[in-house]
PDB file of C-alpha atoms in Angstrom:
ATOM      1  CA  UNK A   1      -0.056  -0.289  -0.082  1.00 40.00           C
ATOM      2  CA  UNK A   2       1.383   3.199  -0.656  1.00 40.00           C
ATOM      3  CA  UNK A   3       2.005   5.836   1.736  1.00 39.00           C
ATOM      4  CA  UNK A   4      -0.546   8.822   2.070  1.00 40.00           C
ATOM      5  CA  UNK A   5       1.125  12.097   0.863  1.00 39.00           C
ATOM      6  CA  UNK A   6       1.057  15.380   2.908  1.00 42.00           C
ATOM      7  CA  UNK A   7       0.496  18.973   1.251  1.00 41.00           C
ATOM      8  CA  UNK A   8       3.784  19.155  -0.259  1.00 41.00           C
ATOM      9  CA  UNK A   9       3.743  15.690  -2.122  1.00 41.00           C
ATOM     10  CA  UNK A  10       6.019  13.857   0.389  1.00 39.00           C
ATOM     11  CA  UNK A  11       4.992  10.601   1.703  1.00 38.00           C
ATOM     12  CA  UNK A  12       4.161  11.045   5.360  1.00 39.00           C
ATOM     13  CA  UNK A  13       5.326   7.555   6.265  1.00 41.00           C
ATOM     14  CA  UNK A  14       8.715   7.865   4.428  1.00 51.00           C
ATOM     15  CA  UNK A  15      10.465  11.039   5.508  1.00 52.00           C
ATOM     16  CA  UNK A  16      13.889  10.105   3.998  1.00 54.00           C
ATOM     17  CA  UNK A  17      12.303   9.475   0.669  1.00 58.00           C
ATOM     18  CA  UNK A  18      10.658  12.793   0.791  1.00 57.00           C
ATOM     19  CA  UNK A  19      14.035  14.575   1.597  1.00 57.00           C
ATOM     20  CA  UNK A  20      15.686  12.494  -1.133  1.00 57.00           C
ATOM     21  CA  UNK A  21      12.986  13.857  -3.459  1.00 59.00           C
ATOM     22  CA  UNK A  22      13.296  17.369  -2.380  1.00 55.00           C
ATOM     23  CA  UNK A  23      16.940  17.442  -2.623  1.00 57.00           C
ATOM     24  CA  UNK A  24      16.817  16.060  -6.238  1.00 58.00           C
ATOM     25  CA  UNK A  25      14.352  18.938  -7.107  1.00 57.00           C
ATOM     26  CA  UNK A  26      16.477  21.568  -5.503  1.00 52.00           C
ATOM     27  CA  UNK A  27      19.583  20.175  -7.607  1.00 52.00           C
ATOM     28  CA  UNK A  28      21.540  18.460  -4.482  1.00 45.00           C
ATOM     29  CA  UNK A  29      20.674  14.858  -5.334  1.00 42.00           C
ATOM     30  CA  UNK A  30      23.695  13.863  -6.746  1.00 44.00           C
ATOM     31  CA  UNK A  31      24.010  10.216  -6.130  1.00 44.00           C
ATOM     32  CA  UNK A  32      24.847   9.027  -9.198  1.00 45.00           C
ATOM     33  CA  UNK A  33      28.497   8.876 -10.277  1.00 43.00           C
ATOM     34  CA  UNK A  34      29.835  10.872 -13.115  1.00 42.00           C
ATOM     35  CA  UNK A  35      30.534   9.543 -16.712  1.00 45.00           C
ATOM     36  CA  UNK A  36      34.477  10.331 -15.930  1.00 45.00           C
ATOM     37  CA  UNK A  37      34.328   8.232 -12.689  1.00 44.00           C
ATOM     38  CA  UNK A  38      32.560   5.243 -14.386  1.00 47.00           C
ATOM     39  CA  UNK A  39      34.955   5.127 -17.447  1.00 50.00           C
ATOM     40  CA  UNK A  40      38.164   5.674 -15.203  1.00 56.00           C
ATOM     41  CA  UNK A  41      37.107   2.869 -12.892  1.00 61.00           C
ATOM     42  CA  UNK A  42      37.929   5.630 -10.200  1.00 63.00           C
ATOM     43  CA  UNK A  43      35.356   6.581  -7.903  1.00 63.00           C
ATOM     44  CA  UNK A  44      34.818  10.072  -7.775  1.00 66.00           C
ATOM     45  CA  UNK A  45      35.587  11.875  -4.564  1.00 69.00           C
ATOM     46  CA  UNK A  46      32.287  12.939  -2.769  1.00 79.00           C
ATOM     47  CA  UNK A  47      31.545  16.643  -3.283  1.00 87.00           C
ATOM     48  CA  UNK A  48      30.958  18.727   0.245  1.00 93.00           C
ATOM     49  CA  UNK A  49      27.723  20.130   0.405  1.00 95.00           C
ATOM     50  CA  UNK A  50      27.042  23.367   1.922  1.00 96.00           C
ATOM     51  CA  UNK A  51      23.331  24.420   2.953  1.00 96.00           C
ATOM     52  CA  UNK A  52      23.155  28.014   2.703  1.00 96.00           C
ATOM     53  CA  UNK A  53      20.313  30.198   4.197  1.00 96.00           C
ATOM     54  CA  UNK A  54      19.589  33.760   4.406  1.00 94.00           C
ATOM     55  CA  UNK A  55      20.161  34.329   0.821  1.00 92.00           C
ATOM     56  CA  UNK A  56      18.216  37.250  -1.000  1.00 85.00           C
ATOM     57  CA  UNK A  57      15.521  36.690  -3.411  1.00 81.00           C
ATOM     58  CA  UNK A  58      15.804  36.171  -7.071  1.00 77.00           C
ATOM     59  CA  UNK A  59      16.555  33.343  -9.515  1.00 78.00           C
ATOM     60  CA  UNK A  60      18.362  30.265  -7.387  1.00 79.00           C
ATOM     61  CA  UNK A  61      21.011  29.926  -9.931  1.00 85.00           C
ATOM     62  CA  UNK A  62      22.197  33.937  -9.360  1.00 87.00           C
ATOM     63  CA  UNK A  63      21.896  33.384  -5.513  1.00 87.00           C
ATOM     64  CA  UNK A  64      24.310  30.455  -5.381  1.00 93.00           C
ATOM     65  CA  UNK A  65      26.445  32.022  -7.765  1.00 94.00           C
ATOM     66  CA  UNK A  66      27.060  34.808  -5.089  1.00 92.00           C
ATOM     67  CA  UNK A  67      28.222  31.656  -2.543  1.00 95.00           C
ATOM     68  CA  UNK A  68      30.554  30.605  -5.390  1.00 95.00           C
ATOM     69  CA  UNK A  69      31.936  33.795  -5.776  1.00 94.00           C
ATOM     70  CA  UNK A  70      32.437  34.316  -2.007  1.00 93.00           C
ATOM     71  CA  UNK A  71      34.062  30.476  -1.913  1.00 95.00           C
ATOM     72  CA  UNK A  72      36.518  31.759  -4.962  1.00 94.00           C
ATOM     73  CA  UNK A  73      37.690  34.793  -3.348  1.00 92.00           C
ATOM     74  CA  UNK A  74      38.418  32.876   0.205  1.00 91.00           C
ATOM     75  CA  UNK A  75      40.375  30.228  -2.101  1.00 92.00           C
ATOM     76  CA  UNK A  76      42.184  32.805  -3.962  1.00 91.00           C
ATOM     77  CA  UNK A  77      42.959  34.612  -0.605  1.00 88.00           C
ATOM     78  CA  UNK A  78      44.676  31.724   0.744  1.00 89.00           C
ATOM     79  CA  UNK A  79      42.220  29.650   2.300  1.00 90.00           C
ATOM     80  CA  UNK A  80      43.251  26.140   1.431  1.00 90.00           C
ATOM     81  CA  UNK A  81      40.438  24.275   3.133  1.00 90.00           C
ATOM     82  CA  UNK A  82      38.017  25.531   0.403  1.00 92.00           C
ATOM     83  CA  UNK A  83      39.720  23.586  -2.532  1.00 90.00           C
ATOM     84  CA  UNK A  84      38.100  24.085  -6.208  1.00 93.00           C
ATOM     85  CA  UNK A  85      35.215  26.077  -5.110  1.00 93.00           C
ATOM     86  CA  UNK A  86      33.193  24.521  -8.524  1.00 93.00           C
ATOM     87  CA  UNK A  87      33.307  21.094  -6.467  1.00 94.00           C
ATOM     88  CA  UNK A  88      31.064  22.431  -3.540  1.00 94.00           C
ATOM     89  CA  UNK A  89      27.310  21.260  -3.814  1.00 95.00           C
ATOM     90  CA  UNK A  90      25.564  24.401  -2.748  1.00 96.00           C
ATOM     91  CA  UNK A  91      21.905  24.115  -1.533  1.00 95.00           C
ATOM     92  CA  UNK A  92      19.860  27.178  -0.910  1.00 94.00           C
ATOM     93  CA  UNK A  93      17.088  26.631   1.807  1.00 93.00           C
ATOM     94  CA  UNK A  94      14.570  28.708   3.449  1.00 92.00           C
ATOM     95  CA  UNK A  95      15.052  29.100   6.962  1.00 91.00           C
ATOM     96  CA  UNK A  96      11.185  28.559   7.289  1.00 91.00           C
ATOM     97  CA  UNK A  97      11.572  25.148   5.427  1.00 92.00           C
ATOM     98  CA  UNK A  98       9.497  22.290   6.913  1.00 93.00           C
ATOM     99  CA  UNK A  99      12.495  20.203   6.528  1.00 93.00           C
ATOM    100  CA  UNK A 100      14.954  22.245   8.307  1.00 93.00           C
ATOM    101  CA  UNK A 101      15.301  20.142  11.664  1.00 94.00           C
ATOM    102  CA  UNK A 102      15.849  16.872   9.336  1.00 94.00           C
ATOM    103  CA  UNK A 103      18.402  18.537   7.321  1.00 95.00           C
ATOM    104  CA  UNK A 104      20.173  19.872  10.244  1.00 95.00           C
ATOM    105  CA  UNK A 105      20.442  16.437  11.737  1.00 95.00           C
ATOM    106  CA  UNK A 106      21.836  15.081   8.459  1.00 95.00           C
ATOM    107  CA  UNK A 107      24.060  18.156   6.921  1.00 96.00           C
ATOM    108  CA  UNK A 108      27.341  19.158   8.800  1.00 95.00           C
ATOM    109  CA  UNK A 109      28.003  22.248   6.898  1.00 96.00           C
ATOM    110  CA  UNK A 110      25.736  25.289   7.212  1.00 97.00           C
ATOM    111  CA  UNK A 111      26.472  28.908   5.950  1.00 97.00           C
ATOM    112  CA  UNK A 112      24.620  32.090   6.777  1.00 97.00           C
ATOM    113  CA  UNK A 113      24.489  34.815   3.855  1.00 95.00           C
ATOM    114  CA  UNK A 114      24.948  38.305   5.194  1.00 93.00           C
ATOM    115  CA  UNK A 115      24.032  40.996   2.618  1.00 90.00           C
ATOM    116  CA  UNK A 116      26.013  44.251   2.644  1.00 83.00           C
ATOM    117  CA  UNK A 117      23.150  46.730   2.786  1.00 82.00           C
ATOM    118  CA  UNK A 118      22.009  48.632   5.752  1.00 78.00           C
ATOM    119  CA  UNK A 119      19.074  46.054   6.591  1.00 88.00           C
ATOM    120  CA  UNK A 120      21.195  42.980   5.870  1.00 87.00           C
ATOM    121  CA  UNK A 121      22.324  42.365   9.583  1.00 90.00           C
ATOM    122  CA  UNK A 122      18.655  42.738  10.637  1.00 93.00           C
ATOM    123  CA  UNK A 123      17.669  40.341   7.962  1.00 94.00           C
ATOM    124  CA  UNK A 124      20.517  38.075   9.189  1.00 95.00           C
ATOM    125  CA  UNK A 125      19.738  37.914  12.888  1.00 96.00           C
ATOM    126  CA  UNK A 126      15.932  37.515  12.050  1.00 96.00           C
ATOM    127  CA  UNK A 127      17.207  34.410   9.802  1.00 96.00           C
ATOM    128  CA  UNK A 128      18.978  33.069  12.821  1.00 97.00           C
ATOM    129  CA  UNK A 129      16.201  33.347  15.224  1.00 96.00           C
ATOM    130  CA  UNK A 130      13.954  31.321  12.584  1.00 95.00           C
ATOM    131  CA  UNK A 131      16.660  28.825  12.559  1.00 95.00           C
ATOM    132  CA  UNK A 132      16.883  28.562  16.209  1.00 95.00           C
ATOM    133  CA  UNK A 133      13.045  28.517  16.682  1.00 95.00           C
ATOM    134  CA  UNK A 134      12.578  25.487  13.776  1.00 94.00           C
ATOM    135  CA  UNK A 135      15.377  23.302  15.233  1.00 94.00           C
ATOM    136  CA  UNK A 136      17.925  24.557  12.886  1.00 94.00           C
ATOM    137  CA  UNK A 137      21.821  24.013  12.682  1.00 96.00           C
ATOM    138  CA  UNK A 138      23.423  25.716  15.862  1.00 95.00           C
ATOM    139  CA  UNK A 139      26.794  26.701  13.847  1.00 97.00           C
ATOM    140  CA  UNK A 140      27.245  28.460  10.730  1.00 97.00           C
ATOM    141  CA  UNK A 141      29.979  29.914   8.530  1.00 96.00           C
ATOM    142  CA  UNK A 142      29.120  33.395   7.541  1.00 95.00           C
ATOM    143  CA  UNK A 143      29.283  34.363   4.077  1.00 93.00           C
ATOM    144  CA  UNK A 144      29.189  37.875   2.538  1.00 90.00           C
ATOM    145  CA  UNK A 145      30.032  39.861  -0.430  1.00 85.00           C
ATOM    146  CA  UNK A 146      33.356  40.699   0.684  1.00 82.00           C
ATOM    147  CA  UNK A 147      33.551  42.938   4.054  1.00 76.00           C
ATOM    148  CA  UNK A 148      36.965  44.240   4.472  1.00 67.00           C
ATOM    149  CA  UNK A 149      36.522  43.950   8.169  1.00 64.00           C
ATOM    150  CA  UNK A 150      34.623  42.058  10.859  1.00 62.00           C
ATOM    151  CA  UNK A 151      34.768  44.685  13.151  1.00 65.00           C
ATOM    152  CA  UNK A 152      31.527  46.340  13.843  1.00 77.00           C
ATOM    153  CA  UNK A 153      28.425  44.552  12.590  1.00 83.00           C
ATOM    154  CA  UNK A 154      29.782  41.159  11.695  1.00 88.00           C
ATOM    155  CA  UNK A 155      31.347  41.048  15.228  1.00 90.00           C
ATOM    156  CA  UNK A 156      28.259  42.378  16.633  1.00 90.00           C
ATOM    157  CA  UNK A 157      26.010  39.752  14.939  1.00 93.00           C
ATOM    158  CA  UNK A 158      28.112  36.927  16.189  1.00 94.00           C
ATOM    159  CA  UNK A 159      28.141  38.272  19.661  1.00 95.00           C
ATOM    160  CA  UNK A 160      24.016  38.805  19.560  1.00 95.00           C
ATOM    161  CA  UNK A 161      23.758  35.155  18.108  1.00 96.00           C
ATOM    162  CA  UNK A 162      25.967  33.618  20.815  1.00 97.00           C
ATOM    163  CA  UNK A 163      24.668  35.202  23.647  1.00 97.00           C
ATOM    164  CA  UNK A 164      20.601  35.334  22.674  1.00 96.00           C
ATOM    165  CA  UNK A 165      20.278  32.555  20.581  1.00 97.00           C
ATOM    166  CA  UNK A 166      23.208  30.091  21.249  1.00 97.00           C
ATOM    167  CA  UNK A 167      24.186  29.621  17.597  1.00 97.00           C
ATOM    168  CA  UNK A 168      27.710  29.987  16.780  1.00 97.00           C
ATOM    169  CA  UNK A 169      28.895  32.204  13.905  1.00 96.00           C
ATOM    170  CA  UNK A 170      31.991  31.347  12.111  1.00 94.00           C
ATOM    171  CA  UNK A 171      33.879  34.630  10.740  1.00 91.00           C
ATOM    172  CA  UNK A 172      36.800  34.125   8.205  1.00 86.00           C
ATOM    173  CA  UNK A 173      39.199  36.850   7.505  1.00 77.00           C
ATOM    174  CA  UNK A 174      39.379  37.828   3.775  1.00 73.00           C
ATOM    175  CA  UNK A 175      43.245  37.381   3.937  1.00 63.00           C
ATOM    176  CA  UNK A 176      44.606  34.812   6.474  1.00 51.00           C
ATOM    177  CA  UNK A 177      47.287  36.172   8.611  1.00 49.00           C
ATOM    178  CA  UNK A 178      50.802  35.338   7.317  1.00 51.00           C
ATOM    179  CA  UNK A 179      49.398  35.353   3.503  1.00 49.00           C
ATOM    180  CA  UNK A 180      51.433  37.366   1.134  1.00 48.00           C
ATOM    181  CA  UNK A 181      49.909  38.908  -1.700  1.00 45.00           C
TER     182      UNK A 181
END
């Protein structure tokens, strides 16, 4: 007998299958090895997944391209952990998603986008509050369009998130200490 479906089309009895279908619709399904991996006989290295919340509205592709540009900037600035920015599987997620808690339990890498406009910090804090209320992640990497310094609003956001929401925000220096360039 088939499982009944709820309003979003996911079976109520098989939450994992519903999340897999949702991820496939969002472009994060993966799962299938690439043609290159099949032809070489060498399995392809897994692509790290980064769940991103707080992105401004617009087309999904454009929103995620901003994240990819940030990863490229960090990689070029000496953050070797980024590796090849094109390898990252980026998934934009609404902080009000009904799948937030389940994804927070399954996905280890999360990021918060903070926009550079005057209301960007207020939106970021509101997003963090919704994450907390929805059982979302409690540790996030802060992505942004390229603030030269963390002094001021980014530090304030990090402190407020920790003190009031018990959420840890990781801020990366644009140029790591000791990096020449």
